[in-house]
Structures are given as structure tokens and as C-alpha cells.
GROMACS .gro file of C-alpha atoms in nm:
model
  239
    1UNK     CA    1  -2.288  -0.911   0.129
    2UNK     CA    2  -1.916  -0.687   0.126
    3UNK     CA    3  -1.741  -0.713  -0.239
    4UNK     CA    4  -1.341  -0.768  -0.273
    5UNK     CA    5  -1.080  -0.747  -0.457
    6UNK     CA    6  -0.722  -1.004  -0.455
    7UNK     CA    7  -0.419  -0.944  -0.620
    8UNK     CA    8  -0.329  -1.238  -0.698
    9UNK     CA    9   0.036  -1.469  -0.866
   10UNK     CA   10  -0.278  -1.554  -1.128
   11UNK     CA   11  -0.413  -1.218  -1.141
   12UNK     CA   12  -0.668  -1.013  -1.000
   13UNK     CA   13  -1.066  -1.197  -0.876
   14UNK     CA   14  -1.298  -1.083  -0.757
   15UNK     CA   15  -1.590  -1.234  -0.494
   16UNK     CA   16  -1.785  -1.214  -0.098
   17UNK     CA   17  -1.591  -1.108   0.178
   18UNK     CA   18  -1.576  -1.285   0.501
   19UNK     CA   19  -1.414  -1.325   0.778
   20UNK     CA   20  -1.076  -1.274   0.594
   21UNK     CA   21  -1.170  -1.545   0.255
   22UNK     CA   22  -1.272  -1.401  -0.004
   23UNK     CA   23  -1.533  -1.636  -0.202
   24UNK     CA   24  -1.511  -1.648  -0.603
   25UNK     CA   25  -1.607  -1.789  -0.899
   26UNK     CA   26  -1.345  -2.053  -0.903
   27UNK     CA   27  -1.316  -2.078  -0.523
   28UNK     CA   28  -1.199  -1.912  -0.176
   29UNK     CA   29  -0.889  -1.699  -0.162
   30UNK     CA   30  -0.734  -1.615   0.172
   31UNK     CA   31  -0.641  -1.254   0.168
   32UNK     CA   32  -0.266  -1.265   0.216
   33UNK     CA   33  -0.192  -1.603   0.187
   34UNK     CA   34  -0.283  -1.606  -0.149
   35UNK     CA   35  -0.289  -1.226  -0.245
   36UNK     CA   36  -0.374  -0.827  -0.107
   37UNK     CA   37  -0.673  -0.697  -0.173
   38UNK     CA   38  -0.706  -0.466  -0.469
   39UNK     CA   39  -0.895  -0.145  -0.451
   40UNK     CA   40  -1.279  -0.269  -0.474
   41UNK     CA   41  -1.398  -0.077  -0.764
   42UNK     CA   42  -1.209  -0.015  -1.111
   43UNK     CA   43  -1.357   0.337  -1.245
   44UNK     CA   44  -1.329   0.496  -1.499
   45UNK     CA   45  -1.328   0.818  -1.297
   46UNK     CA   46  -1.289   0.934  -0.915
   47UNK     CA   47  -1.561   1.232  -0.873
   48UNK     CA   48  -1.488   1.366  -0.535
   49UNK     CA   49  -1.675   1.660  -0.397
   50UNK     CA   50  -1.581   1.879  -0.138
   51UNK     CA   51  -1.707   2.106   0.101
   52UNK     CA   52  -1.990   1.892   0.156
   53UNK     CA   53  -1.996   1.912   0.615
   54UNK     CA   54  -2.107   2.226   0.773
   55UNK     CA   55  -1.780   2.211   0.986
   56UNK     CA   56  -1.539   2.246   0.694
   57UNK     CA   57  -1.650   2.549   0.571
   58UNK     CA   58  -1.616   2.719   0.939
   59UNK     CA   59  -1.273   2.550   0.945
   60UNK     CA   60  -1.151   2.644   0.604
   61UNK     CA   61  -1.404   3.039   0.568
   62UNK     CA   62  -1.515   2.859   0.270
   63UNK     CA   63  -1.863   3.017   0.143
   64UNK     CA   64  -2.116   2.754   0.140
   65UNK     CA   65  -2.174   2.634  -0.167
   66UNK     CA   66  -2.563   2.590  -0.364
   67UNK     CA   67  -2.458   2.313  -0.536
   68UNK     CA   68  -2.179   2.043  -0.480
   69UNK     CA   69  -1.829   2.133  -0.570
   70UNK     CA   70  -1.633   1.820  -0.749
   71UNK     CA   71  -1.310   1.774  -0.894
   72UNK     CA   72  -1.196   1.388  -1.098
   73UNK     CA   73  -0.965   1.163  -0.949
   74UNK     CA   74  -0.736   0.967  -1.214
   75UNK     CA   75  -0.777   0.595  -1.194
   76UNK     CA   76  -0.367   0.635  -1.100
   77UNK     CA   77  -0.457   0.816  -0.818
   78UNK     CA   78  -0.579   0.495  -0.703
   79UNK     CA   79  -0.380   0.295  -0.341
   80UNK     CA   80  -0.575  -0.085  -0.197
   81UNK     CA   81  -0.645  -0.137   0.157
   82UNK     CA   82  -0.308  -0.152   0.375
   83UNK     CA   83  -0.151  -0.076   0.112
   84UNK     CA   84   0.180   0.211   0.213
   85UNK     CA   85   0.084   0.578   0.107
   86UNK     CA   86   0.397   0.744  -0.023
   87UNK     CA   87   0.490   1.093   0.109
   88UNK     CA   88   0.522   1.292  -0.254
   89UNK     CA   89   0.842   1.479  -0.321
   90UNK     CA   90   0.709   1.742  -0.432
   91UNK     CA   91   0.494   1.894  -0.121
   92UNK     CA   92   0.584   2.040   0.209
   93UNK     CA   93   0.232   1.941   0.341
   94UNK     CA   94   0.076   1.649   0.301
   95UNK     CA   95  -0.337   1.525   0.432
   96UNK     CA   96  -0.566   1.291   0.428
   97UNK     CA   97  -0.931   1.338   0.400
   98UNK     CA   98  -1.197   0.994   0.530
   99UNK     CA   99  -1.464   0.981   0.340
  100UNK     CA  100  -1.752   0.792   0.230
  101UNK     CA  101  -1.837   0.717  -0.177
  102UNK     CA  102  -2.027   0.529  -0.335
  103UNK     CA  103  -1.934   0.229  -0.636
  104UNK     CA  104  -2.203   0.280  -0.920
  105UNK     CA  105  -2.362  -0.056  -0.963
  106UNK     CA  106  -2.438  -0.006  -1.364
  107UNK     CA  107  -2.381   0.292  -1.644
  108UNK     CA  108  -2.652   0.537  -1.607
  109UNK     CA  109  -2.715   0.956  -1.656
  110UNK     CA  110  -2.927   1.158  -1.603
  111UNK     CA  111  -3.108   1.030  -1.241
  112UNK     CA  112  -3.366   1.143  -0.959
  113UNK     CA  113  -3.202   1.103  -0.643
  114UNK     CA  114  -3.485   0.860  -0.583
  115UNK     CA  115  -3.252   0.666  -0.836
  116UNK     CA  116  -2.955   0.714  -0.728
  117UNK     CA  117  -2.970   0.404  -0.507
  118UNK     CA  118  -3.026   0.159  -0.702
  119UNK     CA  119  -2.732   0.269  -0.921
  120UNK     CA  120  -2.529   0.221  -0.662
  121UNK     CA  121  -2.388  -0.100  -0.562
  122UNK     CA  122  -2.273  -0.024  -0.206
  123UNK     CA  123  -1.989   0.223  -0.022
  124UNK     CA  124  -1.652   0.158   0.044
  125UNK     CA  125  -1.427   0.482   0.217
  126UNK     CA  126  -1.192   0.710   0.048
  127UNK     CA  127  -0.889   0.841   0.179
  128UNK     CA  128  -0.882   1.172  -0.062
  129UNK     CA  129  -0.504   1.330   0.035
  130UNK     CA  130  -0.451   1.666  -0.070
  131UNK     CA  131  -0.072   1.830  -0.119
  132UNK     CA  132  -0.182   2.181   0.027
  133UNK     CA  133   0.108   2.391  -0.163
  134UNK     CA  134   0.022   2.277  -0.488
  135UNK     CA  135  -0.151   2.521  -0.707
  136UNK     CA  136  -0.537   2.391  -0.822
  137UNK     CA  137  -0.701   2.117  -0.724
  138UNK     CA  138  -0.505   1.897  -0.984
  139UNK     CA  139  -0.173   1.946  -0.879
  140UNK     CA  140  -0.371   1.888  -0.543
  141UNK     CA  141  -0.501   1.561  -0.554
  142UNK     CA  142  -0.473   1.377  -0.880
  143UNK     CA  143  -0.167   1.324  -0.782
  144UNK     CA  144  -0.059   0.918  -0.815
  145UNK     CA  145  -0.171   0.687  -0.479
  146UNK     CA  146  -0.404   1.032  -0.330
  147UNK     CA  147  -0.689   0.829  -0.303
  148UNK     CA  148  -0.637   0.486  -0.127
  149UNK     CA  149  -0.982   0.297  -0.218
  150UNK     CA  150  -1.156   0.024   0.054
  151UNK     CA  151  -1.128  -0.253   0.144
  152UNK     CA  152  -1.406  -0.370   0.068
  153UNK     CA  153  -1.773  -0.295  -0.087
  154UNK     CA  154  -2.022  -0.308   0.147
  155UNK     CA  155  -2.365  -0.347  -0.029
  156UNK     CA  156  -2.611  -0.360   0.306
  157UNK     CA  157  -2.540   0.015   0.436
  158UNK     CA  158  -2.795   0.370   0.471
  159UNK     CA  159  -2.554   0.637   0.404
  160UNK     CA  160  -2.735   0.882   0.583
  161UNK     CA  161  -2.639   0.839   0.922
  162UNK     CA  162  -2.336   0.686   0.965
  163UNK     CA  163  -2.054   0.795   1.264
  164UNK     CA  164  -1.759   0.826   1.167
  165UNK     CA  165  -1.417   0.880   1.250
  166UNK     CA  166  -1.079   0.924   1.144
  167UNK     CA  167  -0.740   0.838   1.391
  168UNK     CA  168  -0.389   0.906   1.296
  169UNK     CA  169  -0.079   0.780   1.459
  170UNK     CA  170  -0.322   0.693   1.773
  171UNK     CA  171  -0.498   1.066   1.748
  172UNK     CA  172  -0.854   1.079   1.639
  173UNK     CA  173  -0.780   1.336   1.439
  174UNK     CA  174  -1.200   1.359   1.295
  175UNK     CA  175  -1.509   1.220   1.355
  176UNK     CA  176  -1.857   1.275   1.250
  177UNK     CA  177  -2.116   1.125   1.116
  178UNK     CA  178  -2.349   1.118   0.770
  179UNK     CA  179  -2.664   1.385   0.888
  180UNK     CA  180  -2.450   1.599   0.842
  181UNK     CA  181  -2.326   1.681   0.448
  182UNK     CA  182  -2.475   1.983   0.335
  183UNK     CA  183  -2.554   1.750  -0.005
  184UNK     CA  184  -2.711   1.398   0.037
  185UNK     CA  185  -2.536   1.061  -0.138
  186UNK     CA  186  -2.814   1.060  -0.337
  187UNK     CA  187  -2.838   1.404  -0.436
  188UNK     CA  188  -2.484   1.381  -0.527
  189UNK     CA  189  -2.496   1.122  -0.769
  190UNK     CA  190  -2.748   1.250  -0.953
  191UNK     CA  191  -2.649   1.590  -0.975
  192UNK     CA  192  -2.372   1.379  -1.147
  193UNK     CA  193  -2.502   1.213  -1.367
  194UNK     CA  194  -2.717   1.489  -1.478
  195UNK     CA  195  -2.322   1.571  -1.669
  196UNK     CA  196  -2.083   1.326  -1.706
  197UNK     CA  197  -2.233   0.932  -1.827
  198UNK     CA  198  -2.136   0.703  -1.547
  199UNK     CA  199  -1.960   0.412  -1.602
  200UNK     CA  200  -1.958   0.052  -1.410
  201UNK     CA  201  -1.717   0.084  -1.068
  202UNK     CA  202  -1.723   0.495  -1.162
  203UNK     CA  203  -1.625   0.552  -0.750
  204UNK     CA  204  -1.852   0.918  -0.595
  205UNK     CA  205  -1.671   1.015  -0.244
  206UNK     CA  206  -1.903   1.226  -0.094
  207UNK     CA  207  -1.671   1.459   0.152
  208UNK     CA  208  -1.531   1.516   0.450
  209UNK     CA  209  -1.583   1.664   0.797
  210UNK     CA  210  -1.333   1.918   0.968
  211UNK     CA  211  -0.941   1.777   0.844
  212UNK     CA  212  -0.785   1.920   1.127
  213UNK     CA  213  -0.419   1.847   1.087
  214UNK     CA  214  -0.089   1.747   0.842
  215UNK     CA  215   0.076   1.393   0.794
  216UNK     CA  216   0.421   1.272   0.850
  217UNK     CA  217   0.610   0.951   0.668
  218UNK     CA  218   0.540   0.716   0.923
  219UNK     CA  219   0.219   0.806   1.027
  220UNK     CA  220  -0.018   0.550   0.970
  221UNK     CA  221  -0.448   0.725   0.897
  222UNK     CA  222  -0.719   0.462   1.039
  223UNK     CA  223  -1.048   0.581   0.826
  224UNK     CA  224  -1.378   0.430   0.987
  225UNK     CA  225  -1.720   0.453   0.868
  226UNK     CA  226  -2.015   0.252   1.034
  227UNK     CA  227  -2.177   0.000   0.878
  228UNK     CA  228  -1.915   0.031   0.599
  229UNK     CA  229  -1.533  -0.088   0.753
  230UNK     CA  230  -1.159   0.092   0.810
  231UNK     CA  231  -0.968   0.189   0.580
  232UNK     CA  232  -0.588   0.180   0.691
  233UNK     CA  233  -0.284   0.319   0.531
  234UNK     CA  234   0.051   0.405   0.609
  235UNK     CA  235   0.252   0.689   0.481
  236UNK     CA  236   0.600   0.681   0.366
  237UNK     CA  237   0.898   0.851   0.247
  238UNK     CA  238   0.892   0.817  -0.092
  239UNK     CA  239   1.309   0.867  -0.086
   0.00000   0.00000   0.00000
């Protein structure tokens, strides 16, 4: 099942997505005609894990972490499917990262890895935008529109062996499988739940494979996770 959120003239609605339509409690809405897709979750925070693929460690010359290495993006970083990504005026080095993300279904804390699956509503796709020339992770990664998310939450998928790929301006930039993660999604959800109370709708992104190249205004970024969906956004000038 695909769960989506739509912004209509009367406000947001949510329901099951199927073939361009959302079946909500008060009727059926057509995407495009009746509104546009919103990020499929409304989190209190986005917890993002970095350095979670071996090839990324090799590319960036990072040491292998002994536990998940994470940072947090605020809700203001969210951006919906097919919404433009403004190129920030404060950077000359903007890049992307195609990540699988889980949406938490209920308030929870201190989960074991075996318990984590039951606390996850489903999976979606996130683009972890990064202003590489800024100082510190928060400045680099936590700015407005730095977390495109969508297009929906897929509730029926096993996250542990999914092919993924990222195309930028029609060029294949990333290709990997989630089995190459150093820490699997359930280990990460468990790890974070022992440090934070996770709320319904919170998002946990599991890191990106090797990430070659920058993006420029006009570039369209398409991130696909097999069985989940394709997140598509275009970078635009902020002028």
C-alpha cells in the first residue's frame, strides 16, 4: 500500500495512493487536478545516518564507524516530490544523496532490532542535499529544502535487499543495493530509539552509497528505490 499526502485548496488530505489518485476519508482526489503531493510524513525531526555504505567510506576516505553516525534535519528541510530545490545563495558546492528512509508509525523508545519493524509505518525516498563548502554538518545539511522526501510511503516492502539508482540530468550517478549498508534499517531504528523518543511520523534516513558529483540549477535529480518509488526534483536558481 502506498500512503500519500496531498495539498488541496482546503488543506492537506491523506490516504491511499493508486495510479495518480488518493483515496481519502472524504473522497477521491486526483493528483495534479485537485492538489500537489506533499512530503508523505510530517515529522518532528529527520534523523539521517551518514557513512553507512562501505564504498562511501572508500570514496571519502572515512574510517569505518563503530556505531551509526547520525545528524538531524529540522522539519523546515522538507520538500515534496517534483517541487523545485532552490540552489542556496550561500554555497557553490551543492550535492545530493539518494537515501532510503523509514517513517515511524507510533511513539516508541528503547526498541530492539527485532522490535523495530513493528514500529515502522513504511518506507520512502529522501534526497539529503549537502552544501559541501559550509562549516559543520548542521550548516551543510540542515537548511530549508535540503530534505526532499517522497513521493509516498510504501508499507509493503522489505528494506534489506533493494536495488537503488540516482540519475542527475539523465546521467546515472549512483547504483547500489541496500544489502551493502554497514548497519541495516532495523539496527539503526533501534540505535536511535535508545537516544530519542521517536514520534509518529518521524523520518529516519539510512545513508547513501557513493555520491559522485555536484548539481547545478537546471539539473533534474531522480532517486529510485526498487519497490518503493522514484523521488524527482529539479534544482533551480534561487535568484
